[in-house]
mmCIF file with all atom_site columns, C-alpha atoms in Angstrom:
data_model
loop_
_atom_site.group_PDB
_atom_site.id
_atom_site.type_symbol
_atom_site.label_atom_id
_atom_site.label_alt_id
_atom_site.label_comp_id
_atom_site.label_asym_id
_atom_site.label_entity_id
_atom_site.label_seq_id
_atom_site.pdbx_PDB_ins_code
_atom_site.Cartn_x
_atom_site.Cartn_y
_atom_site.Cartn_z
_atom_site.occupancy
_atom_site.B_iso_or_equiv
_atom_site.pdbx_formal_charge
_atom_site.auth_seq_id
_atom_site.auth_comp_id
_atom_site.auth_asym_id
_atom_site.auth_atom_id
_atom_site.pdbx_PDB_model_num
ATOM 1   C CA . UNK A 1 1   ? -26.778 32.698 -13.582 1.00 0.00 ? 223 UNK A CA 1
ATOM 2   C CA . UNK A 1 2   ? -26.830 32.596 -9.660  1.00 0.00 ? 224 UNK A CA 1
ATOM 3   C CA . UNK A 1 3   ? -26.752 35.778 -8.036  1.00 0.00 ? 225 UNK A CA 1
ATOM 4   C CA . UNK A 1 4   ? -28.714 36.754 -4.838  1.00 0.00 ? 226 UNK A CA 1
ATOM 5   C CA . UNK A 1 5   ? -31.281 39.648 -5.688  1.00 0.00 ? 227 UNK A CA 1
ATOM 6   C CA . UNK A 1 6   ? -32.166 42.289 -3.011  1.00 0.00 ? 228 UNK A CA 1
ATOM 7   C CA . UNK A 1 7   ? -35.445 44.307 -3.183  1.00 0.00 ? 229 UNK A CA 1
ATOM 8   C CA . UNK A 1 8   ? -36.220 47.313 -0.949  1.00 0.00 ? 230 UNK A CA 1
ATOM 9   C CA . UNK A 1 9   ? -39.628 48.246 -0.706  1.00 0.00 ? 231 UNK A CA 1
ATOM 10  C CA . UNK A 1 10  ? -40.811 50.860 1.905   1.00 0.00 ? 232 UNK A CA 1
ATOM 11  C CA . UNK A 1 11  ? -44.558 51.011 2.931   1.00 0.00 ? 233 UNK A CA 1
ATOM 12  C CA . UNK A 1 12  ? -46.136 54.315 1.894   1.00 0.00 ? 234 UNK A CA 1
ATOM 13  C CA . UNK A 1 13  ? -43.855 54.831 -0.860  1.00 0.00 ? 235 UNK A CA 1
ATOM 14  C CA . UNK A 1 14  ? -45.006 56.189 -4.434  1.00 0.00 ? 236 UNK A CA 1
ATOM 15  C CA . UNK A 1 15  ? -46.293 59.219 -2.760  1.00 0.00 ? 237 UNK A CA 1
ATOM 16  C CA . UNK A 1 16  ? -46.520 60.831 -6.328  1.00 0.00 ? 238 UNK A CA 1
ATOM 17  C CA . UNK A 1 17  ? -48.795 58.511 -7.666  1.00 0.00 ? 239 UNK A CA 1
ATOM 18  C CA . UNK A 1 18  ? -52.694 59.405 -7.216  1.00 0.00 ? 240 UNK A CA 1
ATOM 19  C CA . UNK A 1 19  ? -53.616 58.084 -3.913  1.00 0.00 ? 241 UNK A CA 1
ATOM 20  C CA . UNK A 1 20  ? -56.332 56.031 -5.140  1.00 0.00 ? 242 UNK A CA 1
ATOM 21  C CA . UNK A 1 21  ? -53.710 54.036 -7.222  1.00 0.00 ? 243 UNK A CA 1
ATOM 22  C CA . UNK A 1 22  ? -50.600 54.316 -5.080  1.00 0.00 ? 244 UNK A CA 1
ATOM 23  C CA . UNK A 1 23  ? -50.487 50.757 -2.761  1.00 0.00 ? 245 UNK A CA 1
ATOM 24  C CA . UNK A 1 24  ? -52.040 48.816 -5.934  1.00 0.00 ? 246 UNK A CA 1
ATOM 25  C CA . UNK A 1 25  ? -49.643 49.948 -8.384  1.00 0.00 ? 247 UNK A CA 1
ATOM 26  C CA . UNK A 1 26  ? -46.841 49.648 -5.862  1.00 0.00 ? 248 UNK A CA 1
ATOM 27  C CA . UNK A 1 27  ? -47.497 46.190 -5.077  1.00 0.00 ? 249 UNK A CA 1
ATOM 28  C CA . UNK A 1 28  ? -48.161 45.072 -8.719  1.00 0.00 ? 250 UNK A CA 1
ATOM 29  C CA . UNK A 1 29  ? -44.502 46.579 -9.667  1.00 0.00 ? 251 UNK A CA 1
ATOM 30  C CA . UNK A 1 30  ? -42.987 44.766 -6.787  1.00 0.00 ? 252 UNK A CA 1
ATOM 31  C CA . UNK A 1 31  ? -44.647 41.150 -8.090  1.00 0.00 ? 253 UNK A CA 1
ATOM 32  C CA . UNK A 1 32  ? -43.247 42.114 -11.224 1.00 0.00 ? 254 UNK A CA 1
ATOM 33  C CA . UNK A 1 33  ? -39.583 42.514 -10.079 1.00 0.00 ? 255 UNK A CA 1
ATOM 34  C CA . UNK A 1 34  ? -39.852 39.513 -7.640  1.00 0.00 ? 256 UNK A CA 1
ATOM 35  C CA . UNK A 1 35  ? -41.205 37.263 -10.456 1.00 0.00 ? 257 UNK A CA 1
ATOM 36  C CA . UNK A 1 36  ? -38.481 38.431 -12.628 1.00 0.00 ? 258 UNK A CA 1
ATOM 37  C CA . UNK A 1 37  ? -35.829 37.962 -9.786  1.00 0.00 ? 259 UNK A CA 1
ATOM 38  C CA . UNK A 1 38  ? -37.164 34.351 -8.670  1.00 0.00 ? 260 UNK A CA 1
ATOM 39  C CA . UNK A 1 39  ? -36.987 33.114 -12.643 1.00 0.00 ? 261 UNK A CA 1
ATOM 40  C CA . UNK A 1 40  ? -32.873 33.958 -12.769 1.00 0.00 ? 262 UNK A CA 1
ATOM 41  C CA . UNK A 1 41  ? -31.745 34.144 -9.398  1.00 0.00 ? 263 UNK A CA 1
ATOM 42  C CA . UNK A 1 42  ? -29.965 32.166 -6.870  1.00 0.00 ? 264 UNK A CA 1
ATOM 43  C CA . UNK A 1 43  ? -31.912 33.848 -4.154  1.00 0.00 ? 265 UNK A CA 1
ATOM 44  C CA . UNK A 1 44  ? -34.059 36.783 -3.803  1.00 0.00 ? 266 UNK A CA 1
ATOM 45  C CA . UNK A 1 45  ? -34.301 38.919 -0.618  1.00 0.00 ? 267 UNK A CA 1
ATOM 46  C CA . UNK A 1 46  ? -37.328 41.575 -0.188  1.00 0.00 ? 268 UNK A CA 1
ATOM 47  C CA . UNK A 1 47  ? -36.547 43.898 2.529   1.00 0.00 ? 269 UNK A CA 1
ATOM 48  C CA . UNK A 1 48  ? -39.505 45.919 3.812   1.00 0.00 ? 270 UNK A CA 1
ATOM 49  C CA . UNK A 1 49  ? -41.752 47.054 6.564   1.00 0.00 ? 271 UNK A CA 1
ATOM 50  C CA . UNK A 1 50  ? -45.032 46.519 4.413   1.00 0.00 ? 272 UNK A CA 1
ATOM 51  C CA . UNK A 1 51  ? -47.388 43.533 5.503   1.00 0.00 ? 273 UNK A CA 1
ATOM 52  C CA . UNK A 1 52  ? -48.956 43.484 2.087   1.00 0.00 ? 274 UNK A CA 1
ATOM 53  C CA . UNK A 1 53  ? -45.353 43.168 0.517   1.00 0.00 ? 275 UNK A CA 1
ATOM 54  C CA . UNK A 1 54  ? -44.443 40.268 2.768   1.00 0.00 ? 276 UNK A CA 1
ATOM 55  C CA . UNK A 1 55  ? -47.547 38.498 1.566   1.00 0.00 ? 277 UNK A CA 1
ATOM 56  C CA . UNK A 1 56  ? -46.744 39.153 -2.218  1.00 0.00 ? 278 UNK A CA 1
ATOM 57  C CA . UNK A 1 57  ? -42.944 37.979 -1.407  1.00 0.00 ? 279 UNK A CA 1
ATOM 58  C CA . UNK A 1 58  ? -44.318 34.733 0.578   1.00 0.00 ? 280 UNK A CA 1
ATOM 59  C CA . UNK A 1 59  ? -46.267 33.812 -2.190  1.00 0.00 ? 281 UNK A CA 1
ATOM 60  C CA . UNK A 1 60  ? -43.613 33.718 -4.749  1.00 0.00 ? 282 UNK A CA 1
ATOM 61  C CA . UNK A 1 61  ? -41.096 31.940 -2.253  1.00 0.00 ? 283 UNK A CA 1
ATOM 62  C CA . UNK A 1 62  ? -38.750 34.909 -1.634  1.00 0.00 ? 284 UNK A CA 1
ATOM 63  C CA . UNK A 1 63  ? -37.112 35.646 1.579   1.00 0.00 ? 285 UNK A CA 1
ATOM 64  C CA . UNK A 1 64  ? -38.098 38.597 3.825   1.00 0.00 ? 286 UNK A CA 1
ATOM 65  C CA . UNK A 1 65  ? -35.769 40.837 5.453   1.00 0.00 ? 287 UNK A CA 1
ATOM 66  C CA . UNK A 1 66  ? -37.226 43.294 8.006   1.00 0.00 ? 288 UNK A CA 1
ATOM 67  C CA . UNK A 1 67  ? -36.551 46.757 7.223   1.00 0.00 ? 289 UNK A CA 1
ATOM 68  C CA . UNK A 1 68  ? -34.351 48.570 9.975   1.00 0.00 ? 290 UNK A CA 1
ATOM 69  C CA . UNK A 1 69  ? -35.521 52.175 9.046   1.00 0.00 ? 291 UNK A CA 1
ATOM 70  C CA . UNK A 1 70  ? -33.319 54.463 8.268   1.00 0.00 ? 292 UNK A CA 1
ATOM 71  C CA . UNK A 1 71  ? -33.652 54.620 4.411   1.00 0.00 ? 293 UNK A CA 1
ATOM 72  C CA . UNK A 1 72  ? -32.924 52.814 1.590   1.00 0.00 ? 294 UNK A CA 1
ATOM 73  C CA . UNK A 1 73  ? -29.306 52.535 1.994   1.00 0.00 ? 295 UNK A CA 1
ATOM 74  C CA . UNK A 1 74  ? -29.753 50.829 5.692   1.00 0.00 ? 296 UNK A CA 1
ATOM 75  C CA . UNK A 1 75  ? -32.335 48.595 4.242   1.00 0.00 ? 297 UNK A CA 1
ATOM 76  C CA . UNK A 1 76  ? -30.044 47.199 1.358   1.00 0.00 ? 298 UNK A CA 1
ATOM 77  C CA . UNK A 1 77  ? -27.291 46.842 3.854   1.00 0.00 ? 299 UNK A CA 1
ATOM 78  C CA . UNK A 1 78  ? -29.503 44.854 6.141   1.00 0.00 ? 300 UNK A CA 1
ATOM 79  C CA . UNK A 1 79  ? -30.592 42.775 3.323   1.00 0.00 ? 301 UNK A CA 1
ATOM 80  C CA . UNK A 1 80  ? -27.043 42.190 2.155   1.00 0.00 ? 302 UNK A CA 1
ATOM 81  C CA . UNK A 1 81  ? -26.068 40.896 5.618   1.00 0.00 ? 303 UNK A CA 1
ATOM 82  C CA . UNK A 1 82  ? -24.329 37.536 5.029   1.00 0.00 ? 304 UNK A CA 1
ATOM 83  C CA . UNK A 1 83  ? -24.941 37.360 1.287   1.00 0.00 ? 305 UNK A CA 1
ATOM 84  C CA . UNK A 1 84  ? -21.949 35.623 -0.453  1.00 0.00 ? 306 UNK A CA 1
ATOM 85  C CA . UNK A 1 85  ? -20.797 36.366 -4.363  1.00 0.00 ? 307 UNK A CA 1
ATOM 86  C CA . UNK A 1 86  ? -22.591 38.267 -6.995  1.00 0.00 ? 308 UNK A CA 1
ATOM 87  C CA . UNK A 1 87  ? -25.407 40.585 -5.708  1.00 0.00 ? 309 UNK A CA 1
ATOM 88  C CA . UNK A 1 88  ? -28.075 42.520 -7.457  1.00 0.00 ? 310 UNK A CA 1
ATOM 89  C CA . UNK A 1 89  ? -29.842 45.514 -5.964  1.00 0.00 ? 311 UNK A CA 1
ATOM 90  C CA . UNK A 1 90  ? -33.158 46.241 -7.712  1.00 0.00 ? 312 UNK A CA 1
ATOM 91  C CA . UNK A 1 91  ? -35.727 48.704 -6.977  1.00 0.00 ? 313 UNK A CA 1
ATOM 92  C CA . UNK A 1 92  ? -39.349 47.577 -6.865  1.00 0.00 ? 314 UNK A CA 1
ATOM 93  C CA . UNK A 1 93  ? -40.632 50.367 -9.243  1.00 0.00 ? 315 UNK A CA 1
ATOM 94  C CA . UNK A 1 94  ? -39.659 48.303 -12.473 1.00 0.00 ? 316 UNK A CA 1
ATOM 95  C CA . UNK A 1 95  ? -42.896 47.410 -14.035 1.00 0.00 ? 317 UNK A CA 1
ATOM 96  C CA . UNK A 1 96  ? -41.155 46.010 -17.322 1.00 0.00 ? 318 UNK A CA 1
ATOM 97  C CA . UNK A 1 97  ? -38.218 44.316 -15.671 1.00 0.00 ? 319 UNK A CA 1
ATOM 98  C CA . UNK A 1 98  ? -37.530 40.840 -17.201 1.00 0.00 ? 320 UNK A CA 1
ATOM 99  C CA . UNK A 1 99  ? -34.990 37.967 -16.308 1.00 0.00 ? 321 UNK A CA 1
ATOM 100 C CA . UNK A 1 100 ? -32.816 38.621 -19.072 1.00 0.00 ? 322 UNK A CA 1
ATOM 101 C CA . UNK A 1 101 ? -32.450 42.271 -17.866 1.00 0.00 ? 323 UNK A CA 1
ATOM 102 C CA . UNK A 1 102 ? -31.095 40.862 -14.460 1.00 0.00 ? 324 UNK A CA 1
ATOM 103 C CA . UNK A 1 103 ? -28.750 38.488 -16.144 1.00 0.00 ? 325 UNK A CA 1
ATOM 104 C CA . UNK A 1 104 ? -27.372 41.580 -18.074 1.00 0.00 ? 326 UNK A CA 1
ATOM 105 C CA . UNK A 1 105 ? -26.954 43.581 -14.849 1.00 0.00 ? 327 UNK A CA 1
ATOM 106 C CA . UNK A 1 106 ? -25.185 40.598 -13.302 1.00 0.00 ? 328 UNK A CA 1
ATOM 107 C CA . UNK A 1 107 ? -22.361 40.431 -16.523 1.00 0.00 ? 329 UNK A CA 1
ATOM 108 C CA . UNK A 1 108 ? -20.284 43.271 -15.179 1.00 0.00 ? 330 UNK A CA 1
ATOM 109 C CA . UNK A 1 109 ? -20.547 42.191 -11.595 1.00 0.00 ? 331 UNK A CA 1
ATOM 110 C CA . UNK A 1 110 ? -19.205 38.652 -12.320 1.00 0.00 ? 332 UNK A CA 1
ATOM 111 C CA . UNK A 1 111 ? -16.151 40.485 -14.044 1.00 0.00 ? 333 UNK A CA 1
ATOM 112 C CA . UNK A 1 112 ? -15.450 42.081 -10.781 1.00 0.00 ? 334 UNK A CA 1
ATOM 113 C CA . UNK A 1 113 ? -16.964 45.623 -11.717 1.00 0.00 ? 335 UNK A CA 1
ATOM 114 C CA . UNK A 1 114 ? -19.941 47.410 -10.299 1.00 0.00 ? 336 UNK A CA 1
ATOM 115 C CA . UNK A 1 115 ? -22.722 47.947 -12.751 1.00 0.00 ? 337 UNK A CA 1
ATOM 116 C CA . UNK A 1 116 ? -25.185 51.136 -12.295 1.00 0.00 ? 338 UNK A CA 1
ATOM 117 C CA . UNK A 1 117 ? -28.509 51.747 -13.692 1.00 0.00 ? 339 UNK A CA 1
ATOM 118 C CA . UNK A 1 118 ? -29.344 55.229 -13.701 1.00 0.00 ? 340 UNK A CA 1
ATOM 119 C CA . UNK A 1 119 ? -32.955 56.506 -13.557 1.00 0.00 ? 341 UNK A CA 1
ATOM 120 C CA . UNK A 1 120 ? -33.479 59.605 -15.833 1.00 0.00 ? 342 UNK A CA 1
ATOM 121 C CA . UNK A 1 121 ? -33.064 61.971 -12.774 1.00 0.00 ? 343 UNK A CA 1
ATOM 122 C CA . UNK A 1 122 ? -29.378 60.433 -11.608 1.00 0.00 ? 344 UNK A CA 1
ATOM 123 C CA . UNK A 1 123 ? -30.811 58.581 -8.859  1.00 0.00 ? 345 UNK A CA 1
ATOM 124 C CA . UNK A 1 124 ? -30.131 54.741 -9.028  1.00 0.00 ? 346 UNK A CA 1
ATOM 125 C CA . UNK A 1 125 ? -32.542 52.234 -10.005 1.00 0.00 ? 347 UNK A CA 1
ATOM 126 C CA . UNK A 1 126 ? -30.343 49.034 -10.161 1.00 0.00 ? 348 UNK A CA 1
ATOM 127 C CA . UNK A 1 127 ? -26.947 47.894 -9.083  1.00 0.00 ? 349 UNK A CA 1
ATOM 128 C CA . UNK A 1 128 ? -24.804 44.852 -10.080 1.00 0.00 ? 350 UNK A CA 1
ATOM 129 C CA . UNK A 1 129 ? -22.178 44.191 -7.119  1.00 0.00 ? 351 UNK A CA 1
ATOM 130 C CA . UNK A 1 130 ? -19.187 41.523 -7.285  1.00 0.00 ? 352 UNK A CA 1
ATOM 131 C CA . UNK A 1 131 ? -19.927 41.446 -3.652  1.00 0.00 ? 353 UNK A CA 1
ATOM 132 C CA . UNK A 1 132 ? -21.736 42.752 -0.831  1.00 0.00 ? 354 UNK A CA 1
ATOM 133 C CA . UNK A 1 133 ? -18.635 44.517 0.422   1.00 0.00 ? 355 UNK A CA 1
ATOM 134 C CA . UNK A 1 134 ? -18.900 46.760 -2.759  1.00 0.00 ? 356 UNK A CA 1
ATOM 135 C CA . UNK A 1 135 ? -22.244 48.227 -1.509  1.00 0.00 ? 357 UNK A CA 1
ATOM 136 C CA . UNK A 1 136 ? -22.288 51.569 0.309   1.00 0.00 ? 358 UNK A CA 1
ATOM 137 C CA . UNK A 1 137 ? -25.773 53.455 1.435   1.00 0.00 ? 359 UNK A CA 1
ATOM 138 C CA . UNK A 1 138 ? -25.363 56.378 -1.198  1.00 0.00 ? 360 UNK A CA 1
ATOM 139 C CA . UNK A 1 139 ? -29.086 56.746 -2.373  1.00 0.00 ? 361 UNK A CA 1
ATOM 140 C CA . UNK A 1 140 ? -30.722 60.032 -3.024  1.00 0.00 ? 362 UNK A CA 1
ATOM 141 C CA . UNK A 1 141 ? -30.619 62.621 -5.478  1.00 0.00 ? 363 UNK A CA 1
ATOM 142 C CA . UNK A 1 142 ? -27.505 62.127 -7.704  1.00 0.00 ? 364 UNK A CA 1
ATOM 143 C CA . UNK A 1 143 ? -26.826 58.712 -6.263  1.00 0.00 ? 365 UNK A CA 1
ATOM 144 C CA . UNK A 1 144 ? -25.624 57.046 -9.545  1.00 0.00 ? 366 UNK A CA 1
ATOM 145 C CA . UNK A 1 145 ? -22.814 59.501 -9.569  1.00 0.00 ? 367 UNK A CA 1
ATOM 146 C CA . UNK A 1 146 ? -21.887 58.633 -6.125  1.00 0.00 ? 368 UNK A CA 1
ATOM 147 C CA . UNK A 1 147 ? -22.168 55.055 -6.765  1.00 0.00 ? 369 UNK A CA 1
ATOM 148 C CA . UNK A 1 148 ? -19.593 55.428 -9.731  1.00 0.00 ? 370 UNK A CA 1
ATOM 149 C CA . UNK A 1 149 ? -17.196 57.392 -7.399  1.00 0.00 ? 371 UNK A CA 1
ATOM 150 C CA . UNK A 1 150 ? -17.516 54.863 -4.509  1.00 0.00 ? 372 UNK A CA 1
ATOM 151 C CA . UNK A 1 151 ? -16.591 52.037 -7.019  1.00 0.00 ? 373 UNK A CA 1
ATOM 152 C CA . UNK A 1 152 ? -13.598 53.899 -7.896  1.00 0.00 ? 374 UNK A CA 1
ATOM 153 C CA . UNK A 1 153 ? -12.272 54.451 -4.534  1.00 0.00 ? 375 UNK A CA 1
ATOM 154 C CA . UNK A 1 154 ? -12.778 50.641 -4.122  1.00 0.00 ? 376 UNK A CA 1
ATOM 155 C CA . UNK A 1 155 ? -10.660 49.857 -6.957  1.00 0.00 ? 377 UNK A CA 1
ATOM 156 C CA . UNK A 1 156 ? -13.394 48.711 -9.223  1.00 0.00 ? 378 UNK A CA 1
ATOM 157 C CA . UNK A 1 157 ? -14.457 49.462 -12.433 1.00 0.00 ? 379 UNK A CA 1
ATOM 158 C CA . UNK A 1 158 ? -17.868 51.453 -12.709 1.00 0.00 ? 380 UNK A CA 1
ATOM 159 C CA . UNK A 1 159 ? -20.255 50.254 -15.648 1.00 0.00 ? 381 UNK A CA 1
ATOM 160 C CA . UNK A 1 160 ? -23.204 52.481 -16.783 1.00 0.00 ? 382 UNK A CA 1
ATOM 161 C CA . UNK A 1 161 ? -25.777 50.083 -18.118 1.00 0.00 ? 383 UNK A CA 1
ATOM 162 C CA . UNK A 1 162 ? -28.588 51.425 -20.301 1.00 0.00 ? 384 UNK A CA 1
ATOM 163 C CA . UNK A 1 163 ? -31.002 48.696 -19.954 1.00 0.00 ? 385 UNK A CA 1
ATOM 164 C CA . UNK A 1 164 ? -34.442 50.268 -20.885 1.00 0.00 ? 386 UNK A CA 1
ATOM 165 C CA . UNK A 1 165 ? -36.580 48.010 -18.643 1.00 0.00 ? 387 UNK A CA 1
ATOM 166 C CA . UNK A 1 166 ? -34.509 48.984 -15.597 1.00 0.00 ? 388 UNK A CA 1
ATOM 167 C CA . UNK A 1 167 ? -34.384 52.766 -16.475 1.00 0.00 ? 389 UNK A CA 1
ATOM 168 C CA . UNK A 1 168 ? -38.103 53.057 -16.808 1.00 0.00 ? 390 UNK A CA 1
ATOM 169 C CA . UNK A 1 169 ? -39.122 53.273 -13.299 1.00 0.00 ? 391 UNK A CA 1
ATOM 170 C CA . UNK A 1 170 ? -42.534 54.676 -12.389 1.00 0.00 ? 392 UNK A CA 1
ATOM 171 C CA . UNK A 1 171 ? -42.726 57.423 -9.767  1.00 0.00 ? 393 UNK A CA 1
ATOM 172 C CA . UNK A 1 172 ? -45.761 59.460 -11.096 1.00 0.00 ? 394 UNK A CA 1
ATOM 173 C CA . UNK A 1 173 ? -48.934 58.786 -13.102 1.00 0.00 ? 395 UNK A CA 1
ATOM 174 C CA . UNK A 1 174 ? -46.802 60.383 -16.421 1.00 0.00 ? 396 UNK A CA 1
ATOM 175 C CA . UNK A 1 175 ? -44.350 57.508 -15.633 1.00 0.00 ? 397 UNK A CA 1
ATOM 176 C CA . UNK A 1 176 ? -46.991 54.944 -15.891 1.00 0.00 ? 398 UNK A CA 1
ATOM 177 C CA . UNK A 1 177 ? -48.289 56.285 -19.214 1.00 0.00 ? 399 UNK A CA 1
ATOM 178 C CA . UNK A 1 178 ? -44.938 56.247 -20.423 1.00 0.00 ? 400 UNK A CA 1
ATOM 179 C CA . UNK A 1 179 ? -44.344 52.635 -19.637 1.00 0.00 ? 401 UNK A CA 1
ATOM 180 C CA . UNK A 1 180 ? -47.640 51.925 -21.438 1.00 0.00 ? 402 UNK A CA 1
ATOM 181 C CA . UNK A 1 181 ? -49.663 51.000 -18.005 1.00 0.00 ? 403 UNK A CA 1
ATOM 182 C CA . UNK A 1 182 ? -53.278 52.377 -17.620 1.00 0.00 ? 404 UNK A CA 1
ATOM 183 C CA . UNK A 1 183 ? -53.826 55.248 -15.245 1.00 0.00 ? 405 UNK A CA 1
#
C-alpha cells in the first residue's frame, strides 16, 4: 500500500504523564509510530518543533516538516502541503500501532471515504483521507464528530474504525498501564 503518513509531534507534549517519564515515553511512542509507518508507507512526514524528535525521524529516514505553530491542525496542514493521493494522519502517542493497522486505516480512504479513529474521549487519534484536500484543522475536544461532519459536507462517506491499536493512545500513567507498558 502506498500512502503518505503524516505524524504530528509537539515539543513538551504529554503533560499529564509524570515529569520524569514524559520526554522518554513520548519519544519512544513516536519511534513506534514512525517505524510502523516506514514499514508500510510510500512516504512518511513528521511535523514537529522538537529537535530530539527530528533525530528519531532522521534515523528512520523520515522526512521532517517544521511545525509552523498554531496547534495540531496547522501542523498537519503544513505536512500535507504538496501531498498527492491517499494520506494517513496518525498521532504520535500510539505505542501499539503496527503496519497492518495503517493498511486498515487506508482501505476506506482508497475507496474515497474518510476513515476516523476516535480516542476514548472523542478526540481523534488517526485519519485516513482520500486526498490532502479532505483535511480540515478540527482537532480538540469532540474532534472525531467534527471530522465526521466535515467529511459529509465534502460529499464523502465518513467511516468510524475501531482499530484497537489506534484507539489505545497514551496520555496518562494509567494509559501506560492499560496498554501494558511499565510506569
